[in-house]
mmCIF file of C-alpha atoms in Angstrom:
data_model
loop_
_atom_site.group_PDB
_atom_site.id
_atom_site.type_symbol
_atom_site.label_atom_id
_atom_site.label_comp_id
_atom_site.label_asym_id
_atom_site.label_seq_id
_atom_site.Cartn_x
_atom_site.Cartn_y
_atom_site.Cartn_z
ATOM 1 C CA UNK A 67 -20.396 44.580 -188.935
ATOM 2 C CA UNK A 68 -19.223 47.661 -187.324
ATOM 3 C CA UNK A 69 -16.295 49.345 -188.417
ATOM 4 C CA UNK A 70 -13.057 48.227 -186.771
ATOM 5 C CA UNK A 71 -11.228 51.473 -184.358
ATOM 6 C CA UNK A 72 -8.491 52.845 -185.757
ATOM 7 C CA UNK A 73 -5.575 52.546 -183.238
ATOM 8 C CA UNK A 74 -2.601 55.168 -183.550
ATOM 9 C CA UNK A 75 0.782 53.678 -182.346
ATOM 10 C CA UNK A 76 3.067 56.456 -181.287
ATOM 11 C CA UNK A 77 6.372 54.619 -182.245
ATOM 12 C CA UNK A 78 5.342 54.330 -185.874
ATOM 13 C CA UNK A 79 6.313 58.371 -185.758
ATOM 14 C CA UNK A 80 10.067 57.552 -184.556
ATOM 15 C CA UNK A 81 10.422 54.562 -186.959
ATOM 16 C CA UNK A 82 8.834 57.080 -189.757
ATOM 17 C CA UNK A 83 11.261 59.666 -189.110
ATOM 18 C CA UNK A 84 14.295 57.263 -189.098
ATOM 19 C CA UNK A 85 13.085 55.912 -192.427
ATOM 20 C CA UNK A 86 12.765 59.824 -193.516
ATOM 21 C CA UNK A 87 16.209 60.431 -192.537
ATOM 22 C CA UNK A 88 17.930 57.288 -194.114
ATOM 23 C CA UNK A 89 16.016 59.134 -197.173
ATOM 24 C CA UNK A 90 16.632 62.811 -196.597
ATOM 25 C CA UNK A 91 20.408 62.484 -195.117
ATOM 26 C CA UNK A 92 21.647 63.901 -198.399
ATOM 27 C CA UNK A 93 19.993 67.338 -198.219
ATOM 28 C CA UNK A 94 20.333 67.798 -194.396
ATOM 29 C CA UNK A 95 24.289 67.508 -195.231
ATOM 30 C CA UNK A 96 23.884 70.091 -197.720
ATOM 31 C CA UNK A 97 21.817 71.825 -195.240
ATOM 32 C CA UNK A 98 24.013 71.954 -192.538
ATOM 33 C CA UNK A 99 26.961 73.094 -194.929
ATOM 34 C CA UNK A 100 25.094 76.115 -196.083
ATOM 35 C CA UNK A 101 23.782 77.330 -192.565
ATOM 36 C CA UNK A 102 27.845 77.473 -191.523
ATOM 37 C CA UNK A 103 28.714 79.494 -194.093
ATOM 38 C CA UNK A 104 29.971 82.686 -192.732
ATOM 39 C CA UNK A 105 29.488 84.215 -196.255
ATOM 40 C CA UNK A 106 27.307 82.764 -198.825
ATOM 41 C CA UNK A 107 29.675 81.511 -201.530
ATOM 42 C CA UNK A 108 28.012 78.472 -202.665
ATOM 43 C CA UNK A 109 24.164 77.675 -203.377
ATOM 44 C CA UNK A 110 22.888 73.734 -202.687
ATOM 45 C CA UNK A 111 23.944 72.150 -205.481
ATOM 46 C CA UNK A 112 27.348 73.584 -205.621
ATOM 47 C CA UNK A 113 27.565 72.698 -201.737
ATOM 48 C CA UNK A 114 26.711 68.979 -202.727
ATOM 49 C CA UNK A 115 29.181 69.023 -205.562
ATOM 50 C CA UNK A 116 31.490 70.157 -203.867
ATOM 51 C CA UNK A 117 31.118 67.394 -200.746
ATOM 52 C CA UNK A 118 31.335 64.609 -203.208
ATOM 53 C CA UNK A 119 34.072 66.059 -205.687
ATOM 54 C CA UNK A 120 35.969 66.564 -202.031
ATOM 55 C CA UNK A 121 35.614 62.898 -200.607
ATOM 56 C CA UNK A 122 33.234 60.878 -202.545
ATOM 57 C CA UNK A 123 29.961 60.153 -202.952
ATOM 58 C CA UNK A 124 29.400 58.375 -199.557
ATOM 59 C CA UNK A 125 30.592 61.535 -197.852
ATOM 60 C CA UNK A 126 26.900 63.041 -198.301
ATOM 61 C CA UNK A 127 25.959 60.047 -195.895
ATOM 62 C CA UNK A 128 28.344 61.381 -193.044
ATOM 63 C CA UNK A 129 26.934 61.476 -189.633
ATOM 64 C CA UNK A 130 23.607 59.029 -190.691
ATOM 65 C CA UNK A 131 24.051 57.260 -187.830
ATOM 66 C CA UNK A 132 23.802 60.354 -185.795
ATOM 67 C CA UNK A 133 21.023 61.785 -187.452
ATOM 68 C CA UNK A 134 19.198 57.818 -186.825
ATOM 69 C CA UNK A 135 19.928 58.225 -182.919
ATOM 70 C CA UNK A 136 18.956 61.700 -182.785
ATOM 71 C CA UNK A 137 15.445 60.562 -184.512
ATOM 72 C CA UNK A 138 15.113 57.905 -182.150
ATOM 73 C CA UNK A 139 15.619 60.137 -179.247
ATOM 74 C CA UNK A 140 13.896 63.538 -180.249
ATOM 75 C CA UNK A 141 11.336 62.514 -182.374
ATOM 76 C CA UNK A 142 10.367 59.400 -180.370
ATOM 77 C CA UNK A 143 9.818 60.992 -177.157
ATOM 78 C CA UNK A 144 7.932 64.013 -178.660
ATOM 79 C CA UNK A 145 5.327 61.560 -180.693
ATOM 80 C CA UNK A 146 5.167 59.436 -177.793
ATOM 81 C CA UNK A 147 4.309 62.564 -175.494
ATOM 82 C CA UNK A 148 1.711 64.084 -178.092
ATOM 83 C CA UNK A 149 0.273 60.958 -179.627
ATOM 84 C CA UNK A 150 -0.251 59.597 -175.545
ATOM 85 C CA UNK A 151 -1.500 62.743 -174.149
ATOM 86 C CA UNK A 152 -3.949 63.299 -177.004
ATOM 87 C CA UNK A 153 -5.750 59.691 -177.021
ATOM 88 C CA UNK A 154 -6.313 60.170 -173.189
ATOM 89 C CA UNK A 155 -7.917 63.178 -173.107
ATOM 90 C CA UNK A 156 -10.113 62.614 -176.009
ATOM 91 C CA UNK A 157 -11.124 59.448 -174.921
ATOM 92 C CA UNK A 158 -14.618 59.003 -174.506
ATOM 93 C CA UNK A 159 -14.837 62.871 -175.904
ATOM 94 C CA UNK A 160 -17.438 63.358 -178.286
ATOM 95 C CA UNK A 161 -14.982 65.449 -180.766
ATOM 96 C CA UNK A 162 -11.546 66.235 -181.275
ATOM 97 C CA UNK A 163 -9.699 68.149 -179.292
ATOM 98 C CA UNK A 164 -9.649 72.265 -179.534
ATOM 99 C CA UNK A 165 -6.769 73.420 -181.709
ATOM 100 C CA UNK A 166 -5.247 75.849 -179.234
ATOM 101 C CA UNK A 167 -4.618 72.544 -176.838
ATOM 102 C CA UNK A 168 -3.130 70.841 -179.959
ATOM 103 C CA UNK A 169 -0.706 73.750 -180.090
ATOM 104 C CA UNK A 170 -0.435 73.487 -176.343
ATOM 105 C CA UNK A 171 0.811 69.498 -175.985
ATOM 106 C CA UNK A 172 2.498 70.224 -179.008
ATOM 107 C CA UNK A 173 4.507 72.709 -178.022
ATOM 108 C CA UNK A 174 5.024 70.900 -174.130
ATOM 109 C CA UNK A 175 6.030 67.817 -176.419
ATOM 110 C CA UNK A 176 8.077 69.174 -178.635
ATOM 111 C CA UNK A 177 9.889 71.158 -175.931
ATOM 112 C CA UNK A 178 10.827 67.784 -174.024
ATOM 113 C CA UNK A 179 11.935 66.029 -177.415
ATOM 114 C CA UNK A 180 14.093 68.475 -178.699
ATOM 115 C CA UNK A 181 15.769 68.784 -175.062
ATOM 116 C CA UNK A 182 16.318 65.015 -174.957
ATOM 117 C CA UNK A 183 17.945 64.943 -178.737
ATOM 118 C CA UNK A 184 20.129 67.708 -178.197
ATOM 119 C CA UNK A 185 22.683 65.846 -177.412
ATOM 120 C CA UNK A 186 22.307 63.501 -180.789
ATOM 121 C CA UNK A 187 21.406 66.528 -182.096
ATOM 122 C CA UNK A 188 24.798 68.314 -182.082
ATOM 123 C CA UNK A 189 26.760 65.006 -182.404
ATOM 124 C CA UNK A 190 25.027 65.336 -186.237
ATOM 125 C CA UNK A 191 25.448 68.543 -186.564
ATOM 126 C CA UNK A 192 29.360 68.051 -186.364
ATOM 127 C CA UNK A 193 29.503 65.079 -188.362
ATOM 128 C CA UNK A 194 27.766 66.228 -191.293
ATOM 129 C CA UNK A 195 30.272 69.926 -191.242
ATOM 130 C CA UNK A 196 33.550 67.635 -190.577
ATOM 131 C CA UNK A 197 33.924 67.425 -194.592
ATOM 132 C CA UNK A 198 33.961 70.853 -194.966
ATOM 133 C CA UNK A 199 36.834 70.881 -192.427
ATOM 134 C CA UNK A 200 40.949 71.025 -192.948
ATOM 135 C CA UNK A 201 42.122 67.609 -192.483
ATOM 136 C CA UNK A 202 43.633 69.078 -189.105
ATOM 137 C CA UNK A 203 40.418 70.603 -188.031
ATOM 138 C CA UNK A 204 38.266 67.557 -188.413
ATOM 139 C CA UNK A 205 36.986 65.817 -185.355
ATOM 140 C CA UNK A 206 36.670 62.736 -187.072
ATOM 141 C CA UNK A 207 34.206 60.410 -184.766
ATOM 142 C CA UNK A 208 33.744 56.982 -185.965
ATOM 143 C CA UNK A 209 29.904 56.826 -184.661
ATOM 144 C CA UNK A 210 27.367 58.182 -183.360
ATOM 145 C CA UNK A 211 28.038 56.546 -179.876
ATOM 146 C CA UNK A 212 31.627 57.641 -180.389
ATOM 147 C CA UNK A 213 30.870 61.177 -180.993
ATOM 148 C CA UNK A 214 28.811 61.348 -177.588
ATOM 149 C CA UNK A 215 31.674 59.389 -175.597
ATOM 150 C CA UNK A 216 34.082 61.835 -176.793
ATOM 151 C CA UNK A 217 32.289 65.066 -176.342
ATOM 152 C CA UNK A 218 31.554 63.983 -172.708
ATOM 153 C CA UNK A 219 35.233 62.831 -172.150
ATOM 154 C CA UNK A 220 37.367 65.833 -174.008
ATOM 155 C CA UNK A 221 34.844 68.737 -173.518
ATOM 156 C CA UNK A 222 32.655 67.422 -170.245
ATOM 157 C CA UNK A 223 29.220 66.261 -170.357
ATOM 158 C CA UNK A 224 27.409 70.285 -170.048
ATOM 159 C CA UNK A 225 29.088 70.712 -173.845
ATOM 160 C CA UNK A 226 26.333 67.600 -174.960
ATOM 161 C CA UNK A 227 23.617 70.191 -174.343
ATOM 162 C CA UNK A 228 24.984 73.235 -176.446
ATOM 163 C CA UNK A 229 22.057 74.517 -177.973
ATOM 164 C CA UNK A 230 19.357 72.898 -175.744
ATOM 165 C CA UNK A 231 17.594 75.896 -175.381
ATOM 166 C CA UNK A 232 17.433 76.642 -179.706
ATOM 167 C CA UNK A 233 17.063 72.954 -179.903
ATOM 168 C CA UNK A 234 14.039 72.623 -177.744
ATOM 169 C CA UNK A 235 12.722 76.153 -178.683
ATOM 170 C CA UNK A 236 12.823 74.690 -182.361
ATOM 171 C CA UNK A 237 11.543 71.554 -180.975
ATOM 172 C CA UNK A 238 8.296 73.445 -180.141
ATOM 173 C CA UNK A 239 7.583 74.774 -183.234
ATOM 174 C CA UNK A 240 8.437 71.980 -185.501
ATOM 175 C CA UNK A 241 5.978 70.009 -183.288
ATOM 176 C CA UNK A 242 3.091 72.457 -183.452
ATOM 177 C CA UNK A 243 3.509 73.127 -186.894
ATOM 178 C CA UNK A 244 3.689 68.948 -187.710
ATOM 179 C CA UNK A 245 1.278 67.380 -185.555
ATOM 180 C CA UNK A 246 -0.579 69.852 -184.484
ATOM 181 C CA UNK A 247 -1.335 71.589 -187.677
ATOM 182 C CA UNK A 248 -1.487 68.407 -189.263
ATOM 183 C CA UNK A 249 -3.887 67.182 -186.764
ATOM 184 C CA UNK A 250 -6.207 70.646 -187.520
ATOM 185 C CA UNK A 251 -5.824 70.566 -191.262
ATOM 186 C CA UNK A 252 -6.451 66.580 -191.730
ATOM 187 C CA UNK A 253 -10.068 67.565 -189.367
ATOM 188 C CA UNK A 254 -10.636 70.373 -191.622
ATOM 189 C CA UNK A 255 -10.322 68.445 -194.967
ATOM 190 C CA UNK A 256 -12.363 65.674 -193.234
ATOM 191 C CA UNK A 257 -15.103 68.327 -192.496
ATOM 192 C CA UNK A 258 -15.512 69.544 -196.086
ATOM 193 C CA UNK A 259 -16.652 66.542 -196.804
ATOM 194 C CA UNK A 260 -15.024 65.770 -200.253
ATOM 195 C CA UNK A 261 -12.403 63.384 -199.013
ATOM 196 C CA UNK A 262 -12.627 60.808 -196.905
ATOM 197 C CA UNK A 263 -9.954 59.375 -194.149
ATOM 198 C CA UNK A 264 -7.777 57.812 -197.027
ATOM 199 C CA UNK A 265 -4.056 58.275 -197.637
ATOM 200 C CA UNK A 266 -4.723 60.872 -200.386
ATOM 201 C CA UNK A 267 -6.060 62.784 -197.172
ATOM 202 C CA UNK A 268 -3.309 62.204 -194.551
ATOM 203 C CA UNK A 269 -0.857 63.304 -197.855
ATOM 204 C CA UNK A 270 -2.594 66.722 -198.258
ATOM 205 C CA UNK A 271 -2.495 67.027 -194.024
ATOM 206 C CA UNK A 272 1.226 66.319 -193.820
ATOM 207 C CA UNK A 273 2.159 68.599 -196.955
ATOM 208 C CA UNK A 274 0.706 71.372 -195.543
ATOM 209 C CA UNK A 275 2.161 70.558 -191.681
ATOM 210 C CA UNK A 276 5.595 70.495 -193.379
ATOM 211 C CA UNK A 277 5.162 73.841 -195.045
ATOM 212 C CA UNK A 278 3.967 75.177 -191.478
ATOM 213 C CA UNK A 279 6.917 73.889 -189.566
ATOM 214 C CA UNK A 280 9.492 74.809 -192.168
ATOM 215 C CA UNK A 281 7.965 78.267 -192.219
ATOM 216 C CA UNK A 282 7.920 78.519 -187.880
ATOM 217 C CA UNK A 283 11.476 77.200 -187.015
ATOM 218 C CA UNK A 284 13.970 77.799 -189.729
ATOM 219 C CA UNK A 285 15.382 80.703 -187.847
ATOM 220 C CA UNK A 286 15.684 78.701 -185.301
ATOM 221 C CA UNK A 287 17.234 75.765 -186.522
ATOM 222 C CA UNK A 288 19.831 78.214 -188.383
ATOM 223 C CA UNK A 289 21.075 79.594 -185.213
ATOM 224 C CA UNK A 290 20.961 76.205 -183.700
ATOM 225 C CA UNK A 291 22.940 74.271 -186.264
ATOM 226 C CA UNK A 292 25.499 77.848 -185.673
ATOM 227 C CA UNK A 293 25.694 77.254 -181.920
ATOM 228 C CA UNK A 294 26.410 73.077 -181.628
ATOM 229 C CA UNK A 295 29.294 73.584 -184.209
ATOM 230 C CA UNK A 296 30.539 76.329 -182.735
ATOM 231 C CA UNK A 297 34.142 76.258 -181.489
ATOM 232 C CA UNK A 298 33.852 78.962 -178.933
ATOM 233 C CA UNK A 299 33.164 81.965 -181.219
ATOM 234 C CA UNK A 300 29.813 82.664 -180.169
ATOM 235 C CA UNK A 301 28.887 84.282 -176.771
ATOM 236 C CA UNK A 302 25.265 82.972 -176.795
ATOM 237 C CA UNK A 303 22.255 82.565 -178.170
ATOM 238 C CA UNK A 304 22.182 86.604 -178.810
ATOM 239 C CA UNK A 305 25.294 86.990 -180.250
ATOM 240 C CA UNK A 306 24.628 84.382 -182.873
ATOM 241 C CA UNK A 307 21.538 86.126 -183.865
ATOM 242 C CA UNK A 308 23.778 88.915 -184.482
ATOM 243 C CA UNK A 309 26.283 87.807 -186.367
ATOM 244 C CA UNK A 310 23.739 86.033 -188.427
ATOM 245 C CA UNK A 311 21.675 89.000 -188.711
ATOM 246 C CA UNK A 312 24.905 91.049 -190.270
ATOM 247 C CA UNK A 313 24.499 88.631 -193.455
ATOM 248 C CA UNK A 314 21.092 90.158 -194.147
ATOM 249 C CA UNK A 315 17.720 88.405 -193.168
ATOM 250 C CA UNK A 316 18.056 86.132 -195.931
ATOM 251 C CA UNK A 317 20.978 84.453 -193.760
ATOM 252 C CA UNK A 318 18.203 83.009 -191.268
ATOM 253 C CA UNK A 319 15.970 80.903 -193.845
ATOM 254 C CA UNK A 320 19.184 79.008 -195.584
ATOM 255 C CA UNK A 321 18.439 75.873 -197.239
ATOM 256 C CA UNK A 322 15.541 74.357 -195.548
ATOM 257 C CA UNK A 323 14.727 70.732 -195.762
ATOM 258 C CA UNK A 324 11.263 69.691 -193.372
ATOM 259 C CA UNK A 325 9.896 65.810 -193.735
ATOM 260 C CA UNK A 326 6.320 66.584 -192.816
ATOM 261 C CA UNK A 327 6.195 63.313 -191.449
ATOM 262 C CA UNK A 328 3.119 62.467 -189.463
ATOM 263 C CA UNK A 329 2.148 58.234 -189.264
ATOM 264 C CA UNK A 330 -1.828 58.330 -190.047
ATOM 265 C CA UNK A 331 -3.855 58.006 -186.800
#
């Protein structure tokens, strides 16, 4: 009885990283937190002690709804853009598909997503540093959907893409260090021979994509998180560099959490 195909099903990516997220929400607070620090005062788990001895326990879960839409935004539309694209050109292909067009769709992919998630994106960005804020200072949106309907109303609908450009530069590498490295190392440890196409395998192809995309876009996502909370201070994408680069080179690989999620396909 011959074997029966192995089907990937792109959405299984977007539902992955939501589950991630609902997981992870914790330490992408803390994240955030640390990346606005204009001077680094506090190391991660003074930052989370200092959240929950602040405003409870449930404030390291601020902005989860935010981070959920921007998953189902970003990350849905760049796994349904790779994980389509892929299957149809290597259909009916006798082998997988060269790595330098993996990094190709992933970066086009990955461009696209991050583009279409800004805008979630940011709304989570601010959510997660309102804690850290004055009372007076906080911006205080009830939801996700709240947060967009106000940013469009008080500071017009251009301010939902602050940080498009970082967020689909980022967007790029994330997805070229996740799916297509992952795609390249889970064919490599296939090809040694010594493992076959089991979980164990898909584990040690997703570790090392998350190690790859942490390593490629944490400068990145540093100045991004900097720009979509910004109140006005920075004159563009340069000028953050700058200023970030004045708190020594250290300042642009802050606190770093990556999922390495990829869905087995």
């Amino acid at each position: 009885m011959a074997a029966e195909a192995r089907v990937s099903r792109w959405y299984f990516g977007g539902l992955a990283s939501c589950g991630a997220a609902c997981c992870t929400h914790p330490l992408d607070l803390v994240k955030v937190h640390l990346q606005t620090q204009q001077e680094v005062k506090l190391r991660m788990t003074g930052m989370a002690l200092q959240v929950v001895r602040s405003d409870g326990v449930l404030a390291l879960y601020n902005g989860l709804s935010a981070s959920l839409c921007r998953q189902m935004t970003y990350s849905l539309t760049r796994f349904a853009i790779y994980e389509t694209v892929r299957d149809h050109v290597t259909k009916g292909s006798e082998g997988p598909l060269p790595f330098y067009k993996k990094v190709l769709l992933g970066s086009i992919s990955g461009c696209i997503g991050g583009f279409v998630g800004t805008p979630a994106d940011m709304v989570n960005v601010r959510m997660q540093n309102d804690v850290k804020l004055p009372q007076n200072q906080r911006r205080n949106y009830a939801h996700a959907l709240d947060g967009l309907y106000r940013v469009a109303r008080e500071e017009g609908l251009k301010k939902l893409f602050s940080g498009a450009t970082m967020a689909s530069s980022r967007g790029m590498l994330v997805t070229v260090g996740q799916l297509s490295c992952y795609d390249q190392a889970k064919q490599l440890v296939l090809s040694t021979g010594y493992l076959s196409d089991s979980i164990f395998t898909h584990f040690i192809a997703s570790f090392i994509a998350g190690g790859c995309a942490t390593f490629l876009c944490q400068p990145l996502d540093v100045l991004k998180t900097r720009l979509m909370n910004a109140k006005g201070e920075y004159q563009g994408v340069l000028h953050c560099a700058m200023e970030t680069a004045k708190l020594g080179p250290l300042a642009f690989y802050k606190l770093r959490k990556h999922f390495g999620i990829k869905v087995p396909s």
